[in-house]
PDB file of C-alpha atoms in Angstrom:
ATOM      1  CA  MET R1332      38.303 185.358-234.079  1.00  0.00           C
ATOM      2  CA  ARG R1333      36.751 181.574-232.967  1.00  0.00           C
ATOM      3  CA  VAL R1334      33.722 181.395-231.673  1.00  0.00           C
ATOM      4  CA  ASN R1335      33.109 178.498-229.333  1.00  0.00           C
ATOM      5  CA  PHE R1336      29.404 177.650-228.114  1.00  0.00           C
ATOM      6  CA  THR R1337      26.905 174.703-227.911  1.00  0.00           C
ATOM      7  CA  VAL R1338      24.495 174.304-230.661  1.00  0.00           C
ATOM      8  CA  ASN R1339      21.656 171.978-230.027  1.00  0.00           C
ATOM      9  CA  GLY R1340      23.675 170.228-226.847  1.00  0.00           C
ATOM     10  CA  ARG R1341      26.660 169.821-229.300  1.00  0.00           C
ATOM     11  CA  PRO R1342      30.099 171.527-228.606  1.00  0.00           C
ATOM     12  CA  GLN R1343      30.899 174.075-231.716  1.00  0.00           C
ATOM     13  CA  GLU R1344      33.210 175.967-232.697  1.00  0.00           C
ATOM     14  CA  ALA R1345      33.687 178.365-235.908  1.00  0.00           C
ATOM     15  CA  ASP R1346      37.147 179.763-236.835  1.00  0.00           C
ATOM     16  CA  ASP R1347      37.760 183.235-238.835  1.00  0.00           C
ATOM     17  CA  VAL R1348      34.838 184.683-237.822  1.00  0.00           C
ATOM     18  CA  TRP R1349      34.842 188.580-238.466  1.00  0.00           C
ATOM     19  CA  GLU R1350      33.446 190.615-235.333  1.00  0.00           C
ATOM     20  CA  GLY R1351      30.524 191.814-237.243  1.00  0.00           C
ATOM     21  CA  GLU R1352      29.444 188.589-238.343  1.00  0.00           C
ATOM     22  CA  SER R1353      25.852 187.560-237.324  1.00  0.00           C
ATOM     23  CA  LEU R1354      24.938 184.461-235.373  1.00  0.00           C
ATOM     24  CA  LEU R1355      22.757 183.423-238.241  1.00  0.00           C
ATOM     25  CA  TYR R1356      25.349 183.429-240.924  1.00  0.00           C
ATOM     26  CA  VAL R1357      27.622 181.346-238.971  1.00  0.00           C
ATOM     27  CA  LEU R1358      24.869 179.077-238.246  1.00  0.00           C
ATOM     28  CA  ARG R1359      23.786 178.947-241.904  1.00  0.00           C
ATOM     29  CA  GLU R1360      26.887 179.309-243.873  1.00  0.00           C
ATOM     30  CA  ARG R1361      29.800 177.860-241.220  1.00  0.00           C
ATOM     31  CA  LEU R1362      27.885 175.269-239.499  1.00  0.00           C
ATOM     32  CA  GLY R1363      25.717 174.357-242.157  1.00  0.00           C
ATOM     33  CA  LEU R1364      22.218 174.764-240.020  1.00  0.00           C
ATOM     34  CA  PRO R1365      19.789 176.391-242.943  1.00  0.00           C
ATOM     35  CA  GLY R1366      16.765 175.817-240.451  1.00  0.00           C
ATOM     36  CA  SER R1367      16.690 179.603-239.460  1.00  0.00           C
ATOM     37  CA  LYS R1368      15.806 181.785-241.968  1.00  0.00           C
ATOM     38  CA  ASN R1369      17.504 184.712-243.501  1.00  0.00           C
ATOM     39  CA  ALA R1370      14.397 187.269-244.730  1.00  0.00           C
ATOM     40  CA  CYS R1371      14.440 190.900-243.258  1.00  0.00           C
ATOM     41  CA  GLU R1372      17.868 191.024-241.780  1.00  0.00           C
ATOM     42  CA  GLN R1373      16.442 193.915-239.621  1.00  0.00           C
ATOM     43  CA  GLY R1374      15.007 191.400-236.601  1.00  0.00           C
ATOM     44  CA  GLU R1375      11.218 192.566-237.660  1.00  0.00           C
ATOM     45  CA  CYS R1376      10.046 189.072-239.197  1.00  0.00           C
ATOM     46  CA  GLY R1377      11.171 186.174-236.713  1.00  0.00           C
ATOM     47  CA  SER R1378      12.306 183.838-239.241  1.00  0.00           C
ATOM     48  CA  CYS R1379      16.065 183.600-237.792  1.00  0.00           C
ATOM     49  CA  THR R1380      14.417 183.271-234.250  1.00  0.00           C
ATOM     50  CA  VAL R1381      16.848 180.943-232.144  1.00  0.00           C
ATOM     51  CA  ARG R1382      16.903 180.674-228.298  1.00  0.00           C
ATOM     52  CA  LEU R1383      20.326 181.870-226.982  1.00  0.00           C
ATOM     53  CA  ASP R1384      20.752 180.475-223.384  1.00  0.00           C
ATOM     54  CA  GLY R1385      16.790 179.744-223.579  1.00  0.00           C
ATOM     55  CA  VAL R1386      15.798 183.446-224.493  1.00  0.00           C
ATOM     56  CA  LEU R1387      14.393 184.135-227.943  1.00  0.00           C
ATOM     57  CA  VAL R1388      16.416 186.169-230.052  1.00  0.00           C
ATOM     58  CA  CYS R1389      16.451 187.156-233.931  1.00  0.00           C
ATOM     59  CA  SER R1390      19.899 185.414-234.703  1.00  0.00           C
ATOM     60  CA  CYS R1391      20.241 188.342-237.644  1.00  0.00           C
ATOM     61  CA  LEU R1392      20.932 190.947-234.975  1.00  0.00           C
ATOM     62  CA  VAL R1393      23.060 189.013-232.653  1.00  0.00           C
ATOM     63  CA  ALA R1394      27.052 189.070-233.483  1.00  0.00           C
ATOM     64  CA  ALA R1395      28.294 185.840-233.417  1.00  0.00           C
ATOM     65  CA  GLY R1396      30.951 186.676-230.565  1.00  0.00           C
ATOM     66  CA  GLN R1397      28.092 187.317-228.307  1.00  0.00           C
ATOM     67  CA  ALA R1398      27.378 183.455-228.605  1.00  0.00           C
ATOM     68  CA  GLU R1399      31.038 182.572-227.310  1.00  0.00           C
ATOM     69  CA  GLY R1400      30.842 180.035-224.382  1.00  0.00           C
ATOM     70  CA  ARG R1401      26.642 180.130-224.555  1.00  0.00           C
ATOM     71  CA  GLN R1402      23.830 177.605-225.690  1.00  0.00           C
ATOM     72  CA  VAL R1403      22.214 178.383-229.056  1.00  0.00           C
ATOM     73  CA  ASP R1404      18.878 176.052-229.779  1.00  0.00           C
ATOM     74  CA  THR R1405      17.949 176.315-233.673  1.00  0.00           C
ATOM     75  CA  VAL R1406      14.823 174.440-234.936  1.00  0.00           C
ATOM     76  CA  GLU R1407      17.134 171.624-235.778  1.00  0.00           C
ATOM     77  CA  GLY R1408      17.127 170.957-232.382  1.00  0.00           C
ATOM     78  CA  LEU R1409      13.747 170.131-232.386  1.00  0.00           C
ATOM     79  CA  THR R1410      13.800 167.010-234.479  1.00  0.00           C
ATOM     80  CA  GLY R1411      14.253 163.584-232.445  1.00  0.00           C
ATOM     81  CA  GLU R1412      17.590 162.065-232.517  1.00  0.00           C
ATOM     82  CA  ASN R1413      16.790 159.935-235.579  1.00  0.00           C
ATOM     83  CA  GLY R1414      15.810 162.457-237.438  1.00  0.00           C
ATOM     84  CA  GLU R1415      11.994 162.082-236.730  1.00  0.00           C
ATOM     85  CA  LEU R1416       9.680 165.143-236.328  1.00  0.00           C
ATOM     86  CA  GLY R1417       9.062 166.308-232.871  1.00  0.00           C
ATOM     87  CA  THR R1418       5.750 166.839-231.327  1.00  0.00           C
ATOM     88  CA  LEU R1419       5.435 170.555-232.168  1.00  0.00           C
ATOM     89  CA  GLN R1420       6.688 170.031-235.490  1.00  0.00           C
ATOM     90  CA  GLN R1421       4.207 167.356-236.548  1.00  0.00           C
ATOM     91  CA  ALA R1422       1.647 168.944-235.173  1.00  0.00           C
ATOM     92  CA  PHE R1423       2.280 171.881-237.563  1.00  0.00           C
ATOM     93  CA  VAL R1424       2.509 169.212-240.338  1.00  0.00           C
ATOM     94  CA  ASP R1425      -1.083 168.032-239.279  1.00  0.00           C
ATOM     95  CA  ALA R1426      -2.658 171.228-238.911  1.00  0.00           C
ATOM     96  CA  GLY R1427      -1.631 172.405-242.296  1.00  0.00           C
ATOM     97  CA  ALA R1428       0.376 174.853-240.621  1.00  0.00           C
ATOM     98  CA  VAL R1429       3.482 174.880-242.940  1.00  0.00           C
ATOM     99  CA  GLN R1430       3.158 176.796-246.161  1.00  0.00           C
ATOM    100  CA  CYS R1431       5.908 178.208-248.001  1.00  0.00           C
ATOM    101  CA  GLY R1432       7.944 177.060-244.893  1.00  0.00           C
ATOM    102  CA  PHE R1433      10.031 180.558-244.719  1.00  0.00           C
ATOM    103  CA  CYS R1434       8.653 181.594-241.373  1.00  0.00           C
ATOM    104  CA  THR R1435       7.965 178.143-240.069  1.00  0.00           C
ATOM    105  CA  PRO R1436      11.609 177.504-238.058  1.00  0.00           C
ATOM    106  CA  GLY R1437      10.901 181.004-236.433  1.00  0.00           C
ATOM    107  CA  LEU R1438       7.537 179.943-235.292  1.00  0.00           C
ATOM    108  CA  LEU R1439       8.422 176.910-234.297  1.00  0.00           C
ATOM    109  CA  VAL R1440      11.259 178.065-231.744  1.00  0.00           C
ATOM    110  CA  ALA R1441       9.087 180.599-230.549  1.00  0.00           C
ATOM    111  CA  ALA R1442       6.238 178.039-229.924  1.00  0.00           C
ATOM    112  CA  ASP R1443       8.778 175.454-228.712  1.00  0.00           C
ATOM    113  CA  GLU R1444       9.424 178.090-225.900  1.00  0.00           C
ATOM    114  CA  LEU R1445       6.155 178.789-225.201  1.00  0.00           C
ATOM    115  CA  LEU R1446       5.154 175.489-224.502  1.00  0.00           C
ATOM    116  CA  GLU R1447       8.039 174.707-222.060  1.00  0.00           C
ATOM    117  CA  ARG R1448       7.306 177.901-220.262  1.00  0.00           C
ATOM    118  CA  ASN R1449       3.320 177.435-220.319  1.00  0.00           C
ATOM    119  CA  PRO R1450       2.183 173.801-221.379  1.00  0.00           C
ATOM    120  CA  GLU R1451      -1.357 174.945-221.247  1.00  0.00           C
ATOM    121  CA  PRO R1452      -1.594 178.369-223.153  1.00  0.00           C
ATOM    122  CA  SER R1453      -4.712 180.461-223.832  1.00  0.00           C
ATOM    123  CA  ASP R1454      -5.198 181.381-227.284  1.00  0.00           C
ATOM    124  CA  GLY R1455      -3.992 184.991-226.324  1.00  0.00           C
ATOM    125  CA  ASP R1456      -0.524 183.430-224.857  1.00  0.00           C
ATOM    126  CA  ILE R1457      -0.048 181.868-228.126  1.00  0.00           C
ATOM    127  CA  ARG R1458      -0.927 185.151-229.874  1.00  0.00           C
ATOM    128  CA  GLU R1459       1.704 187.027-227.642  1.00  0.00           C
ATOM    129  CA  ALA R1460       4.128 184.408-227.911  1.00  0.00           C
ATOM    130  CA  LEU R1461       4.121 184.495-231.797  1.00  0.00           C
ATOM    131  CA  SER R1462       3.584 187.883-232.312  1.00  0.00           C
ATOM    132  CA  GLY R1463       6.984 188.776-233.353  1.00  0.00           C
ATOM    133  CA  ASN R1464       6.489 185.965-236.346  1.00  0.00           C
ATOM    134  CA  LEU R1465       5.242 187.393-239.815  1.00  0.00           C
ATOM    135  CA  CYS R1466       3.790 184.733-241.878  1.00  0.00           C
ATOM    136  CA  ARG R1467       2.396 185.909-245.334  1.00  0.00           C
ATOM    137  CA  CYS R1468       0.597 182.551-245.949  1.00  0.00           C
ATOM    138  CA  THR R1469      -1.381 180.882-243.447  1.00  0.00           C
ATOM    139  CA  GLY R1470      -3.089 183.823-242.112  1.00  0.00           C
ATOM    140  CA  TYR R1471      -2.117 182.457-238.576  1.00  0.00           C
ATOM    141  CA  GLU R1472      -5.051 180.455-237.501  1.00  0.00           C
ATOM    142  CA  LYS R1473      -3.828 176.924-238.511  1.00  0.00           C
ATOM    143  CA  ILE R1474      -0.529 177.938-236.973  1.00  0.00           C
ATOM    144  CA  LEU R1475      -2.234 178.860-233.628  1.00  0.00           C
ATOM    145  CA  ASP R1476      -4.136 175.222-234.301  1.00  0.00           C
ATOM    146  CA  ALA R1477      -0.651 173.531-234.360  1.00  0.00           C
ATOM    147  CA  VAL R1478       0.306 175.132-231.196  1.00  0.00           C
ATOM    148  CA  ARG R1479      -2.744 173.870-229.359  1.00  0.00           C
ATOM    149  CA  LEU R1480      -2.492 170.685-230.917  1.00  0.00           C
ATOM    150  CA  ALA R1481       1.118 170.052-229.654  1.00  0.00           C
ATOM    151  CA  ALA R1482      -0.099 171.471-226.531  1.00  0.00           C
ATOM    152  CA  ALA R1483      -2.782 168.876-226.206  1.00  0.00           C
ATOM    153  CA  ARG R1484      -0.786 166.168-227.355  1.00  0.00           C
ATOM    154  CA  ALA R1485       1.694 166.823-224.946  1.00  0.00           C
ATOM    155  CA  GLU R1486      -0.538 166.691-222.138  1.00  0.00           C
ATOM    156  CA  ALA R1487      -2.023 163.660-223.483  1.00  0.00           C
ATOM    157  CA  ALA R1488       1.231 161.546-223.257  1.00  0.00           C
ATOM    158  CA  GLU R1489       1.809 163.263-219.928  1.00  0.00           C
ATOM    159  CA  GLU R1490      -1.459 161.664-218.807  1.00  0.00           C
ATOM    160  CA  ALA R1491      -0.581 158.713-220.225  1.00  0.00           C
ATOM    161  CA  VAL R1492       2.299 158.314-218.256  1.00  0.00           C
ATOM    162  CA  ARG R1493       0.732 159.102-214.869  1.00  0.00           C
ATOM    163  CA  PRO R1494       0.059 156.122-212.427  1.00  0.00           C
TER     164      PRO R1494
END
């Protein structure tokens, strides 16, 4: 089957998709978007998290056909048009929240969704939003620091443009 969908704001199509093929596989292997990681393939680690019509999903558990006509946002979509890191990505780097990097794409997508929905999250909000993402390297404190830093930078940027 052919799947037509929008990925990171750009129309895409994937041909000869097997009906049981995962969205993760199509993104990584057919569209060349390797940012979403293939770790547990059971929806337990969050490394493959993407947004499907704005809702966080584990792309390893979504059949590619379910994305027909829908909007998919991956970690690659967080990068600026010229390839520069987005605010959240830079905060992860600055806070030392990127270790082996395997969990980072899913954490970034989940944190982005949180900050879009709640620009001033509490620590509890951040912990709850990232609870579906497992990290074996950082112990989470640096990840929490990164989300707080991104929220603070976004707020400062917003205040700078207010009259």
